[in-house]
Coordinates of C-alpha atoms and ligand atoms in Angstrom, one line a residue:
Chain A
X280 CA -20.6 -15.0 -4.6
X281 CA -17.4 -16.9 -4.0
X282 CA -14.5 -15.4 -2.0
X283 CA -12.2 -15.5 -5.1
X284 CA -14.0 -12.5 -6.6
X285 CA -14.0 -10.5 -3.4
X286 CA -17.0 -8.5 -2.2
X287 CA -18.9 -6.5 -4.7
X288 CA -22.2 -4.7 -5.0
X289 CA -22.7 -5.2 -8.8
X290 CA -20.9 -6.7 -11.7
X291 CA -21.4 -5.6 -15.3
X292 CA -19.9 -5.7 -18.7
X293 CA -19.2 -2.2 -19.9
X294 CA -17.4 0.1 -22.3
X295 CA -16.8 3.8 -22.6
X296 CA -19.1 5.8 -24.9
X297 CA -16.2 8.0 -25.9
X298 CA -15.0 6.6 -29.2
X299 CA -11.8 8.6 -29.3
X300 CA -10.8 7.5 -25.9
X301 CA -11.6 3.8 -26.8
X302 CA -9.0 4.0 -29.6
X303 CA -6.2 4.5 -27.0
X304 CA -7.6 2.3 -24.2
X305 CA -6.6 -1.2 -23.5
X306 CA -10.1 -2.7 -23.2
X307 CA -13.4 -0.9 -22.6
X308 CA -11.6 2.3 -21.5
X309 CA -13.2 2.0 -18.0
X310 CA -10.2 3.3 -16.1
X311 CA -9.6 6.4 -18.3
X312 CA -13.3 7.3 -18.6
X313 CA -13.9 6.9 -14.9
X314 CA -11.0 9.2 -14.0
X315 CA -11.9 11.7 -16.7
X316 CA -15.5 11.8 -15.4
X317 CA -14.3 12.1 -11.7
X318 CA -11.9 14.9 -12.7
X319 CA -14.8 16.8 -14.4
X320 CA -17.1 16.3 -11.4
X321 CA -14.5 17.3 -8.9
X322 CA -14.6 13.8 -7.3
X323 CA -10.8 13.7 -7.8
X324 CA -8.4 16.5 -8.5
X325 CA -5.7 14.4 -10.0
X326 CA -4.9 10.7 -10.7
X327 CA -1.9 8.5 -10.3
X328 CA -1.4 6.5 -13.5
X329 CA 1.3 4.7 -15.4
X330 CA 2.5 7.2 -18.1
X331 CA 4.9 7.0 -20.9
X332 CA 8.3 8.5 -21.6
X333 CA 6.7 11.1 -23.9
X334 CA 4.6 12.3 -21.0
X335 CA 7.7 12.3 -18.7
X336 CA 9.7 14.3 -21.3
X337 CA 7.0 17.0 -21.4
X338 CA 6.2 16.9 -17.6
X339 CA 9.3 16.1 -15.7
X340 CA 7.9 17.4 -12.5
X341 CA 4.8 15.2 -12.6
X342 CA 6.5 11.8 -12.7
X343 CA 8.5 9.4 -10.5
X344 CA 11.5 8.4 -12.6
X345 CA 13.3 5.1 -12.1
X346 CA 17.1 5.2 -11.6
X347 CA 17.5 2.8 -14.5
X348 CA 15.2 4.9 -16.8
X349 CA 16.6 8.4 -16.4
X350 CA 19.0 9.2 -19.2
X351 CA 17.5 7.2 -22.1
X352 CA 13.9 6.5 -21.1
X353 CA 12.8 3.3 -22.7
X354 CA 9.7 2.6 -24.7
X355 CA 6.9 0.6 -22.9
X356 CA 8.4 1.5 -19.4
X357 CA 5.5 2.6 -17.3
X358 CA 6.3 5.8 -15.4
X359 CA 4.2 6.6 -12.3
X360 CA 2.7 10.0 -12.9
X361 CA 0.2 12.5 -11.6
X362 CA -2.2 13.7 -14.3
X363 CA -4.9 16.4 -14.1
X364 CA -6.6 16.5 -17.5
X365 CA -8.4 14.2 -19.8
X366 CA -5.8 14.5 -22.5
X367 CA -3.1 13.5 -20.0
X368 CA -5.2 10.5 -18.9
X369 CA -5.7 9.4 -22.5
X370 CA -2.0 9.7 -23.1
X371 CA -1.4 7.3 -20.2
X372 CA -4.1 4.8 -21.2
X373 CA -3.3 1.2 -22.2
X374 CA -1.6 -1.6 -20.3
X375 CA 2.1 -1.7 -19.9
X376 CA 3.0 -5.2 -18.9
X377 CA 5.8 -4.3 -16.5
X378 CA 6.2 -2.8 -13.0
X379 CA 4.9 0.6 -12.3
X380 CA 5.3 1.5 -8.6
X381 CA 2.2 3.8 -8.7
X382 CA 1.9 3.8 -4.9
X383 CA 5.3 5.5 -4.7
X384 CA 3.5 8.8 -5.5
X385 CA 0.6 8.5 -3.1
X386 CA 2.0 10.7 -0.4
X387 CA 3.7 13.2 -2.7
X388 CA 0.3 13.6 -4.5
X389 CA -1.0 15.2 -1.3
X390 CA 2.1 17.2 -0.7
X391 CA 3.9 19.1 -3.5
X392 CA 1.0 18.3 -5.9
X393 CA -1.5 19.7 -3.4
X394 CA -4.2 17.2 -4.2
X395 CA -7.0 16.7 -1.7
X396 CA -8.8 14.0 -3.6
X397 CA -6.5 11.5 -5.3
X398 CA -7.4 8.9 -7.9
X399 CA -5.1 5.9 -8.3
X400 CA -5.1 3.0 -10.6
X401 CA -3.2 -0.2 -9.8
X402 CA -2.9 -3.9 -9.8
X403 CA -4.5 -5.9 -7.0
X404 CA -1.3 -5.9 -4.9
X405 CA -1.3 -2.1 -5.2
X406 CA -4.9 -1.9 -4.0
X407 CA -3.7 -4.1 -1.0
X408 CA -1.0 -1.5 -0.4
X409 CA -3.5 1.3 -0.5
X410 CA -5.8 -0.3 2.0
X411 CA -3.0 -1.3 4.3
X412 CA -1.8 2.3 4.3
X413 CA -5.3 3.5 5.1
X414 CA -5.7 1.2 8.0
X415 CA -2.1 1.2 9.2
X416 CA -0.7 4.5 8.0
X417 CA 2.9 4.0 9.2
X418 CA 4.4 6.5 6.7
X419 CA 1.4 8.0 5.2
X420 CA 0.3 10.9 7.3
X421 CA -3.0 12.5 6.2
X422 CA -3.0 10.4 3.0
X423 CA -5.7 7.8 3.7
X424 CA -8.7 10.1 3.7
X425 CA -7.4 11.8 0.6
X426 CA -7.8 8.7 -1.6
X427 CA -11.0 9.5 -3.4
X428 CA -11.1 6.8 -6.0
X429 CA -9.0 3.6 -6.2
X430 CA -9.5 1.7 -9.4
X431 CA -8.0 -1.8 -9.5
X432 CA -7.2 -3.7 -12.6
X433 CA -7.3 -7.5 -12.8
X434 CA -3.9 -9.1 -12.8
X435 CA -2.7 -12.7 -13.3
X436 CA 1.0 -11.7 -13.2
X437 CA 3.4 -8.9 -14.0
X438 CA 6.9 -8.8 -15.5
X439 CA 10.2 -7.1 -15.0
X440 CA 10.9 -4.7 -17.9
X441 CA 13.8 -6.9 -19.2
X442 CA 11.3 -9.8 -19.4
X443 CA 9.1 -7.8 -21.7
X444 CA 12.1 -6.7 -23.7
X445 CA 13.1 -10.3 -24.2
X446 CA 9.6 -11.5 -25.0
X447 CA 9.1 -8.7 -27.6
X448 CA 12.5 -8.5 -29.2
X449 CA 13.8 -12.1 -28.9
X450 CA 10.7 -14.2 -29.0
X451 CA 8.3 -12.0 -31.0
X452 CA 11.2 -10.5 -33.0
X453 CA 9.8 -7.0 -32.9
X454 CA 11.4 -3.7 -31.9
X455 CA 10.0 -2.2 -28.7
X456 CA 9.5 1.1 -30.4
X457 CA 7.4 -0.4 -33.1
X458 CA 4.9 -2.0 -30.8
X459 CA 1.4 -0.5 -30.7
X460 CA -0.2 -2.7 -28.1
X461 CA 0.5 -5.7 -25.9
X462 CA -2.2 -8.0 -24.5
X463 CA -2.6 -11.2 -22.6
X464 CA -5.8 -13.0 -23.6
X465 CA -7.2 -16.2 -24.9
X466 CA -4.3 -18.1 -23.4
X467 CA -1.7 -16.1 -25.4
X468 CA 0.6 -13.1 -25.2
X469 CA -0.1 -10.8 -28.1
X470 CA 2.2 -8.2 -29.6
X471 CA 0.7 -5.8 -32.1
X472 CA 3.0 -3.8 -34.3
X473 CA 2.4 -0.3 -35.5
X474 CA 2.6 -1.5 -39.1
X475 CA -0.2 -4.0 -38.5
X476 CA 1.8 -7.1 -37.8
X477 CA 0.6 -9.4 -35.0
X478 CA 2.7 -12.0 -33.1
X479 CA 1.3 -14.4 -30.5
X480 CA 3.3 -16.3 -28.0
X481 CA 2.0 -19.2 -26.0
X482 CA 1.9 -18.5 -22.3
X483 CA 4.2 -21.4 -21.6
X484 CA 6.9 -19.2 -23.1
X485 CA 6.1 -16.2 -20.9
X486 CA 5.8 -18.0 -17.6
X487 CA 9.5 -18.1 -16.7
X488 CA 9.7 -14.4 -17.3
X489 CA 7.1 -13.5 -14.6
X490 CA 7.9 -11.4 -11.6
X491 CA 8.6 -13.9 -8.8
X492 CA 6.7 -11.7 -6.3
X493 CA 3.6 -12.5 -8.2
X494 CA 3.7 -16.1 -7.4
X495 CA 2.6 -15.5 -3.8
X496 CA -0.3 -13.2 -4.9
X497 CA -3.8 -14.3 -3.8
X498 CA -5.9 -11.7 -5.6
X499 CA -6.9 -11.8 -9.3
X500 CA -9.7 -9.3 -9.6
X501 CA -8.5 -6.4 -7.4
X502 CA -10.8 -7.3 -4.5
X503 CA -9.8 -4.1 -2.7
X504 CA -10.4 -1.5 -5.4
X505 CA -13.4 0.8 -5.1
X506 CA -14.1 -0.4 -8.6
X507 CA -12.1 -3.1 -10.4
X508 CA -12.0 -3.9 -14.0
X509 CA -10.3 -6.2 -16.6
X510 CA -11.0 -7.7 -20.0
X511 CA -11.6 -11.3 -18.8
X512 CA -15.3 -12.3 -19.0
X513 CA -16.4 -9.7 -21.5
X514 CA -16.4 -9.7 -25.3
X515 CA -13.5 -8.0 -27.1
X516 CA -13.4 -4.3 -26.6
X517 CA -15.6 -4.6 -23.5
X518 CA -14.6 -4.8 -19.9
X519 CA -15.8 -6.7 -16.8
X520 CA -16.5 -4.2 -14.0
X521 CA -16.9 -5.0 -10.3
X522 CA -18.4 -2.1 -8.3
X523 CA -17.2 -2.8 -4.7
X524 CA -17.2 -0.1 -2.1
X525 CA -19.6 2.7 -1.2
X526 CA -17.3 5.2 -2.9
X527 CA -17.2 2.9 -6.0
X528 CA -21.0 2.6 -6.0
X529 CA -21.6 6.3 -5.8
X530 CA -19.0 7.2 -8.5
X531 CA -20.2 4.4 -10.8
X532 CA -23.9 5.5 -10.5
X533 CA -23.0 9.1 -11.3
X534 CA -20.9 8.1 -14.3
X535 CA -23.7 5.9 -15.6
X536 CA -26.2 8.7 -15.2
X537 CA -23.9 11.0 -17.1
X538 CA -23.8 8.5 -20.0
X539 CA -20.1 7.6 -19.7
X540 CA -20.6 3.9 -20.3
X541 CA -22.8 1.5 -22.2
X542 CA -23.4 -1.7 -20.4
X543 CA -24.6 -5.2 -20.8
X544 CA -25.7 -7.6 -18.0
X545 CA -22.7 -9.8 -17.1
X546 CA -25.1 -12.8 -17.2
X547 CA -25.8 -12.1 -20.9
X548 CA -22.2 -11.9 -22.2
X549 CA -19.8 -14.6 -23.1
X550 CA -17.6 -16.0 -21.6
X551 CA -19.0 -14.2 -18.5
X552 CA -18.3 -14.6 -14.8
X553 CA -17.7 -18.3 -15.2
X554 CA -14.3 -17.7 -16.8
X555 CA -13.4 -15.0 -14.4
X556 CA -14.1 -17.3 -11.5
X557 CA -12.2 -20.1 -13.0
X558 CA -9.1 -18.0 -13.6
X559 CA -9.3 -16.5 -10.2
X560 CA -9.4 -19.9 -8.6
X561 CA -6.6 -21.2 -10.8
X562 CA -4.4 -18.3 -9.8
X563 CA -5.2 -18.4 -6.1
X564 CA -4.8 -22.2 -5.7
X565 CA -1.5 -22.2 -7.7
X566 CA -0.1 -19.4 -5.6
X567 CA -1.3 -21.0 -2.3
X568 CA 0.7 -24.1 -3.4
X569 CA 3.7 -21.8 -3.9
X570 CA 3.3 -20.5 -0.4
X571 CA 3.1 -24.0 1.0
X572 CA 6.2 -25.0 -0.9
X573 CA 8.0 -22.0 0.4
X574 CA 7.4 -23.1 3.9
X575 CA 9.6 -26.2 3.4
X576 CA 11.9 -24.7 0.8
X577 CA 15.2 -25.6 2.5
X578 CA 16.3 -28.3 4.8
X579 CA 14.4 -27.6 8.0
X580 CA 14.2 -24.0 6.9
X581 CA 11.6 -22.2 4.8
X582 CA 10.9 -18.9 3.1
X583 CA 8.8 -16.1 4.6
X584 CA 5.0 -16.0 4.3
X585 CA 3.9 -12.4 4.4
X586 CA 0.3 -13.2 5.2
X587 CA -0.7 -13.4 8.9
Chain B
X265 CA -15.5 8.3 33.5
X266 CA -15.6 4.7 34.7
X267 CA -15.7 3.4 31.2
X268 CA -12.6 5.1 30.1
X269 CA -9.2 3.5 29.8
X270 CA -6.4 5.0 31.8
X271 CA -3.4 6.1 29.7
X272 CA 0.0 7.6 30.4
X273 CA 2.7 9.1 28.2
X274 CA 6.3 8.6 29.1
X275 CA 8.7 11.0 27.2
X276 CA 12.2 9.8 26.9
X277 CA 14.8 10.7 24.2
X278 CA 12.4 11.8 21.5
X279 CA 12.1 15.1 19.7
X280 CA 8.4 15.7 20.7
X281 CA 7.4 15.0 17.1
X282 CA 5.4 12.0 18.4
X283 CA 3.7 14.3 20.9
X284 CA 2.9 16.8 18.1
X285 CA 1.6 13.9 15.9
X286 CA -0.8 12.9 18.7
X287 CA -2.0 16.4 19.2
X288 CA -2.4 16.8 15.4
X289 CA -5.6 14.7 15.8
X290 CA -7.1 18.0 16.8
X291 CA -10.8 17.5 17.5
X292 CA -10.3 13.7 17.3
X293 CA -7.9 14.0 20.3
X294 CA -10.5 16.0 22.2
X295 CA -13.1 13.3 21.5
X296 CA -10.7 10.6 22.6
X297 CA -10.0 12.4 25.9
X298 CA -13.7 13.2 26.3
X299 CA -15.0 9.7 25.8
X300 CA -12.4 7.0 25.9
X301 CA -9.2 8.0 27.5
X302 CA -8.4 9.3 31.0
X303 CA -4.9 10.8 30.5
X304 CA -3.2 10.2 33.8
X305 CA 0.2 11.7 33.1
X306 CA 2.0 13.3 30.2
X307 CA 4.8 15.9 30.3
X308 CA 3.2 18.3 27.8
X309 CA -0.5 17.7 27.7
X310 CA -1.5 16.8 31.3
X311 CA -0.9 18.3 34.7
X312 CA 0.6 15.2 36.2
X313 CA 4.0 14.2 34.8
X314 CA 5.0 11.3 37.0
X315 CA 4.4 7.8 36.0
X316 CA 1.3 6.1 37.5
X317 CA -0.6 2.8 37.3
X318 CA -2.4 2.8 33.9
X319 CA -4.0 0.5 31.4
X320 CA -1.9 1.7 28.5
X321 CA 1.2 3.7 28.3
X322 CA 2.7 5.3 25.2
X323 CA 6.4 5.8 25.3
X324 CA 8.1 8.3 23.0
X325 CA 11.8 8.3 22.4
X326 CA 14.6 5.8 23.1
X327 CA 16.3 5.3 26.4
X328 CA 19.6 7.0 27.1
X329 CA 21.4 4.2 29.1
X330 CA 23.8 6.8 30.5
X331 CA 20.9 8.6 32.1
X332 CA 19.9 7.0 35.4
X333 CA 16.5 8.7 35.4
X334 CA 15.6 7.6 31.9
X335 CA 16.4 4.0 32.8
X336 CA 14.3 4.2 36.0
X337 CA 11.4 5.7 34.1
X338 CA 11.2 3.1 31.4
X339 CA 11.3 0.3 34.1
X340 CA 8.7 2.0 36.1
X341 CA 6.5 2.5 33.0
X342 CA 6.7 -1.3 32.4
X343 CA 5.9 -2.1 36.0
X344 CA 2.9 0.2 36.2
X345 CA 1.3 -0.4 32.7
X346 CA -0.8 -3.3 31.5
X347 CA 0.1 -2.5 27.9
X348 CA 3.2 -0.7 26.8
X349 CA 3.1 0.9 23.3
X350 CA 6.4 2.1 21.8
X351 CA 5.4 5.2 19.9
X352 CA 7.5 6.3 17.0
X353 CA 10.7 5.2 15.3
X354 CA 13.0 6.1 18.3
X355 CA 11.0 4.0 20.9
X356 CA 10.6 1.1 18.5
X357 CA 13.9 1.0 16.7
X358 CA 16.3 3.7 18.0
X359 CA 15.9 5.6 14.8
X360 CA 17.9 8.8 14.5
X361 CA 19.1 8.5 18.1
X362 CA 21.2 5.5 17.0
X363 CA 23.5 8.0 15.3
X364 CA 24.3 9.8 18.5
X365 CA 28.0 9.8 19.4
X366 CA 27.5 12.0 22.5
X367 CA 29.2 15.3 23.1
X368 CA 26.1 17.5 23.1
X369 CA 25.6 20.2 25.7
X370 CA 24.7 20.0 28.5
X371 CA 25.1 16.3 28.9
X372 CA 28.1 15.4 26.7
X373 CA 28.4 12.0 28.3
X374 CA 24.9 11.0 27.2
X375 CA 25.9 9.0 24.1
X376 CA 24.3 5.6 24.1
X377 CA 20.6 5.3 23.2
X378 CA 18.6 2.1 23.0
X379 CA 15.0 1.4 21.8
X380 CA 12.9 0.6 24.7
X381 CA 12.4 -3.0 23.7
X382 CA 16.1 -3.6 24.5
X383 CA 15.3 -2.9 28.2
X384 CA 11.7 -3.9 28.7
X385 CA 9.0 -6.1 27.1
X386 CA 7.0 -4.0 24.7
X387 CA 3.5 -5.0 23.6
X388 CA 2.7 -2.9 20.6
X389 CA 4.7 -0.9 18.1
X390 CA 3.5 2.3 16.4
X391 CA 6.5 2.8 14.0
X392 CA 7.0 6.0 11.9
X393 CA 9.1 9.1 12.1
X394 CA 7.0 10.9 13.0
X395 CA 4.3 8.3 13.6
X396 CA 1.1 9.5 11.9
X397 CA -1.8 11.0 13.8
X398 CA -4.1 8.5 12.1
X399 CA -2.2 5.4 13.3
X400 CA -2.0 6.8 16.8
X401 CA -5.7 7.4 16.7
X402 CA -6.5 4.0 15.3
X403 CA -4.4 2.2 18.0
X404 CA -5.9 4.3 20.7
X405 CA -9.5 3.4 19.6
X406 CA -8.5 -0.2 19.2
X407 CA -6.9 -0.3 22.7
X408 CA -10.2 1.1 24.1
X409 CA -12.2 -1.6 22.2
X410 CA -9.8 -4.3 23.4
X411 CA -10.3 -3.3 27.1
X412 CA -13.8 -2.0 27.2
X413 CA -15.6 -3.3 24.1
X414 CA -18.1 -6.0 23.4
X415 CA -16.9 -9.5 22.5
X416 CA -17.1 -8.6 18.8
X417 CA -15.2 -5.4 19.3
X418 CA -12.5 -7.2 21.3
X419 CA -12.1 -9.6 18.5
X420 CA -11.7 -6.8 15.9
X421 CA -9.2 -5.0 18.1
X422 CA -7.2 -8.1 18.7
X423 CA -7.0 -8.8 15.0
X424 CA -6.2 -5.2 14.2
X425 CA -3.4 -4.9 16.8
X426 CA -1.9 -8.3 16.1
X427 CA 0.6 -7.2 13.4
X428 CA 1.7 -4.3 15.6
X429 CA 2.2 -6.8 18.4
X430 CA 4.1 -9.1 16.1
X431 CA 6.3 -6.1 15.1
X432 CA 7.1 -5.5 18.8
X433 CA 8.1 -9.2 19.1
X434 CA 10.2 -9.1 15.9
X435 CA 12.9 -6.9 17.2
X436 CA 14.4 -3.5 17.9
X437 CA 16.4 -2.8 14.8
X438 CA 15.1 -1.3 11.5
X439 CA 16.7 -0.2 8.3
X440 CA 16.1 -0.1 4.5
X441 CA 17.9 -3.4 4.7
X442 CA 14.8 -5.1 6.2
X443 CA 13.2 -4.7 2.8
X444 CA 16.3 -6.3 1.2
X445 CA 16.6 -9.2 3.6
X446 CA 13.0 -9.9 4.4
X447 CA 11.1 -8.9 1.2
X448 CA 13.3 -8.6 -1.9
X449 CA 15.8 -11.3 -1.1
X450 CA 12.8 -13.5 -0.1
X451 CA 11.3 -13.1 -3.5
X452 CA 8.3 -11.3 -2.2
X453 CA 8.6 -7.7 -3.6
X454 CA 6.1 -6.9 -6.4
X455 CA 7.1 -3.3 -6.9
X456 CA 4.1 -1.4 -5.5
X457 CA 6.1 1.6 -4.3
X458 CA 4.6 1.9 -0.8
X459 CA 8.1 1.8 0.8
X460 CA 9.4 4.7 -1.2
X461 CA 6.3 6.8 -0.4
X462 CA 6.6 5.9 3.3
X463 CA 10.2 6.9 3.8
X464 CA 10.4 10.2 5.7
X465 CA 13.8 11.1 4.2
X466 CA 13.2 10.0 0.6
X467 CA 16.0 7.4 0.9
X468 CA 14.2 5.0 -1.5
X469 CA 14.3 5.2 -5.2
X470 CA 13.6 2.6 -7.8
X471 CA 15.7 0.4 -10.0
X472 CA 13.6 -1.3 -12.7
X473 CA 10.5 -0.8 -10.5
X474 CA 12.1 -2.3 -7.4
X475 CA 13.1 -0.3 -4.4
X476 CA 16.7 0.8 -4.0
X477 CA 17.9 2.3 -0.7
X478 CA 20.3 5.1 -0.3
X479 CA 21.7 3.5 2.8
X480 CA 23.6 6.6 3.9
X481 CA 20.4 8.6 4.0
X482 CA 18.4 6.0 5.9
X483 CA 17.7 7.0 9.5
X484 CA 16.6 3.5 10.6
X485 CA 13.0 4.4 11.4
X486 CA 11.2 1.2 10.1
X487 CA 8.5 2.9 8.2
X488 CA 9.3 1.3 4.8
X489 CA 9.3 -2.2 6.1
X490 CA 6.1 -1.9 8.2
X491 CA 4.3 -0.1 5.4
X492 CA 5.2 -2.7 2.8
X493 CA 2.3 -5.0 2.1
X494 CA 4.7 -7.9 1.8
X495 CA 6.2 -7.5 5.2
X496 CA 3.0 -8.4 7.0
X497 CA -0.5 -8.4 5.7
X498 CA -3.7 -9.7 7.3
X499 CA -6.5 -10.4 4.8
X500 CA -9.0 -10.7 7.8
X501 CA -8.3 -7.1 8.8
X502 CA -7.5 -5.4 5.5
X503 CA -10.3 -6.9 3.5
X504 CA -12.6 -5.3 6.0
X505 CA -11.1 -1.9 5.5
X506 CA -14.3 -0.1 4.8
X507 CA -16.1 -1.2 7.9
X508 CA -13.1 -0.7 10.1
X509 CA -12.5 2.8 8.8
X510 CA -16.1 3.7 9.3
X511 CA -16.1 2.3 12.8
X512 CA -13.1 4.4 13.8
X513 CA -14.6 7.5 12.3
X514 CA -17.9 6.9 14.0
X515 CA -16.2 6.4 17.3
X516 CA -14.7 9.9 16.9
X517 CA -17.8 11.7 15.7
Ligands
FAD808 C1 0.4 -6.3 -15.3 C2 -1.0 -6.4 -15.7 C3 -1.6 -7.6 -15.8 C4 -3.0 -7.7 -16.2 N1 -3.6 -9.0 -16.3 C5 -4.9 -9.0 -16.6 C6 -5.6 -10.3 -16.6 O1 -5.0 -11.3 -16.4 N2 -6.9 -10.3 -16.9 C7 -7.6 -9.2 -17.2 O2 -8.8 -9.2 -17.5 N3 -7.0 -8.0 -17.2 C8 -5.7 -7.9 -16.9 N4 -5.0 -6.6 -16.8 C9 -5.9 -5.4 -17.0 C10 -6.1 -5.0 -18.4 O3 -4.9 -5.2 -19.2 C11 -6.5 -3.5 -18.5 O4 -5.5 -2.7 -17.9 C12 -7.8 -3.3 -17.8 O5 -8.8 -4.1 -18.4 C13 -8.2 -1.8 -18.0 O6 -8.5 -1.5 -19.3 P1 -9.2 -0.2 -19.6 O7 -9.5 -0.1 -21.1 O8 -10.4 0.0 -18.7 O9 -8.1 0.9 -19.1 P2 -7.4 2.1 -19.8 O10 -8.5 3.2 -20.0 O11 -6.6 1.7 -21.0 O12 -6.5 2.5 -18.6 C14 -5.5 1.6 -18.1 C15 -4.9 2.3 -16.9 O13 -4.0 1.4 -16.3 C16 -2.8 2.1 -16.1 N5 -1.7 1.1 -16.2 C17 -1.1 0.6 -17.3 N6 -0.1 -0.2 -17.0 C18 -0.1 -0.3 -15.7 C19 0.8 -1.0 -14.8 N7 1.7 -1.8 -15.2 N8 0.6 -0.8 -13.4 C20 -0.4 0.0 -13.0 N9 -1.2 0.7 -13.8 C21 -1.0 0.6 -15.1 C22 -2.7 3.1 -17.2 O14 -1.9 4.2 -16.8 C23 -4.2 3.6 -17.3 O15 -4.5 4.6 -16.4 C24 -3.7 -6.5 -16.4 C25 -3.1 -5.3 -16.3 C26 -1.7 -5.2 -16.0 C27 -1.1 -3.9 -15.8
SF4_809 S1 0.1 -10.9 -9.9 FE1 -0.3 -9.9 -7.9 S2 1.6 -9.3 -7.1 FE2 1.9 -9.6 -9.3 S3 1.5 -7.6 -10.2 FE3 -0.4 -8.7 -10.3 S4 -1.5 -8.1 -8.4 FE4 0.7 -7.6 -8.1
SF4_810 S1 14.8 3.7 4.2 FE1 13.6 5.4 5.0 S2 11.7 4.5 5.8 FE2 13.2 2.8 5.6 S3 14.1 2.7 7.6 FE3 15.4 4.0 6.4 S4 14.7 6.1 6.8 FE4 13.1 4.7 7.5
SF4_811 S1 6.6 -1.8 -0.3 FE1 7.4 -3.9 -0.3 S2 6.5 -4.9 -2.1 FE2 6.1 -2.7 -2.3 S3 7.9 -2.0 -3.6 FE3 8.5 -1.7 -1.5 S4 9.5 -3.6 -0.9 FE4 8.4 -4.0 -2.8

């Protein structure tokens, strides 16, 4: 087990057994199924997810709106939201490839929303934020112990909203409203239209649009989630799942026993862990180089390194 | 008794919110006092109020430099403590007391307040307005392990406390602007939202997923910057979160 994949108790390839849910999910529907199960079982009493403008319009009190997204909420802008039902979870399924500050709701979830057991999904950096606020709760009174299930999603990079706008509307020549799904996989950025059209862009086109803060990120597979998941390593429609913490182990075992997922051994699927490891190493070594370059960025002066 | 660390609590210009936060550890506080901490002096929770020789002193509040007694007390605290911990936004950064212009009864000439680090060397910061009961608890347990623990426990405590010691070294001012100058302008922000959630006065909103500060609302407490995973982050410590959380909880069982 190399350090690039973090600590984990088990790794499997899995997908949800709920066919309706799978239609709305990005990959194997792991995140949505896990939260739906955890809600049912009382393991969590709400979850912080990245919802859509339709959800925000119906539930203005359950979302964290962005100043720039207030008056005319834009399509494909993720809106951090607190959801309490399976239907709401499904409405928030799917990957939005731009920034969703999910951790901004973590304290409020335990305050005006009154949650005692919070679920949260987030990118690896957001899992780092969660663990930092549990160990060093500077501005998170009584929050740490209320985090009942943190699900991390793999992440190579994220994008500002305007980048996605430019990629979809200028490069892929599609309207944002007409997009059904976006995906990064097999070395390409894919845009699927609601009418069935598919456009693929090579990643060399997307690189310059990436969020700069991602270039110092040293985690690909959400090493600090209770459970983390992504598409890489598993066949289409399936997800690779790392079960990491004691909490994760217990929730995963219960969800398996309840029949939420079908699984295959990760050793048996293609391309398997080899590809995950390769991509994790590529990301980490590239970004370590960026950190090194930052140290000598100016003349006798450098840029900050956040890691101590 | 012999194995306890001696602790004092100096209360300067603070609103007692830090004291309440400490007390809000409830049973945890009793366990701390029972097993690990000999509380030598503290204005509210101990009989003795006057500063004594201790291993660790916690200081709540900033120093009013127009108040001779306060200035003497902070100096005496430094002289008599091996480790000085600035507890809360006011002691660390001045916080809301920076907005004082004087004129309040019954000491209208008390108008100038400084974070304690402007007058003495401070070893550890516990920022936050109010600081959280859990961070106070964690630092107290770690201070105990640092002074009385096994070699391994000392190493853990040193690693845990290091960023809070670095924060003390870094300076005595705080503001939303720290996120601008040291995180966003440095190309480090990735839009997690921790800062907005940490702010006690909801001064932080988002602009395309990135934090935007309502600078008139900011009380200069330093919570946002210190909570941000891109201000400081130790993989050694945080990757071990599960074991460390368990160890702290076990210590207080
Ligand atoms: C920016 C980004 C980059 C990614 N890069 C990779 C990668 O390189 N390799 C890889 O294997 N996987 C990557 N993923 C993860 C992948 O796209 C899927 O999200 C993951 O496999 C979960 O699929 P699922 O079917 O289990 O989840 P679903 O059941 O579809 O649920 C997805 C959950 O994620 C939440 N979510 C959606 N967008 C965001 C967002 N921007 N921020 C936080 N939460 C969000 C949704 O609200 C939902 O709750 C990335 C995800 C994101 C957001
Ligand atoms: S690449 Fe890293 S910093 Fe960027 S969104 Fe993904 S996890 Fe966060
Ligand atoms: S923005 Fe909020 S958290 Fe940050 S220093 Fe100001 S008051 Fe404190
Ligand atoms: S906590 Fe730091 S990284 Fe996260 S959104 Fe705020 S400034 Fe950006």
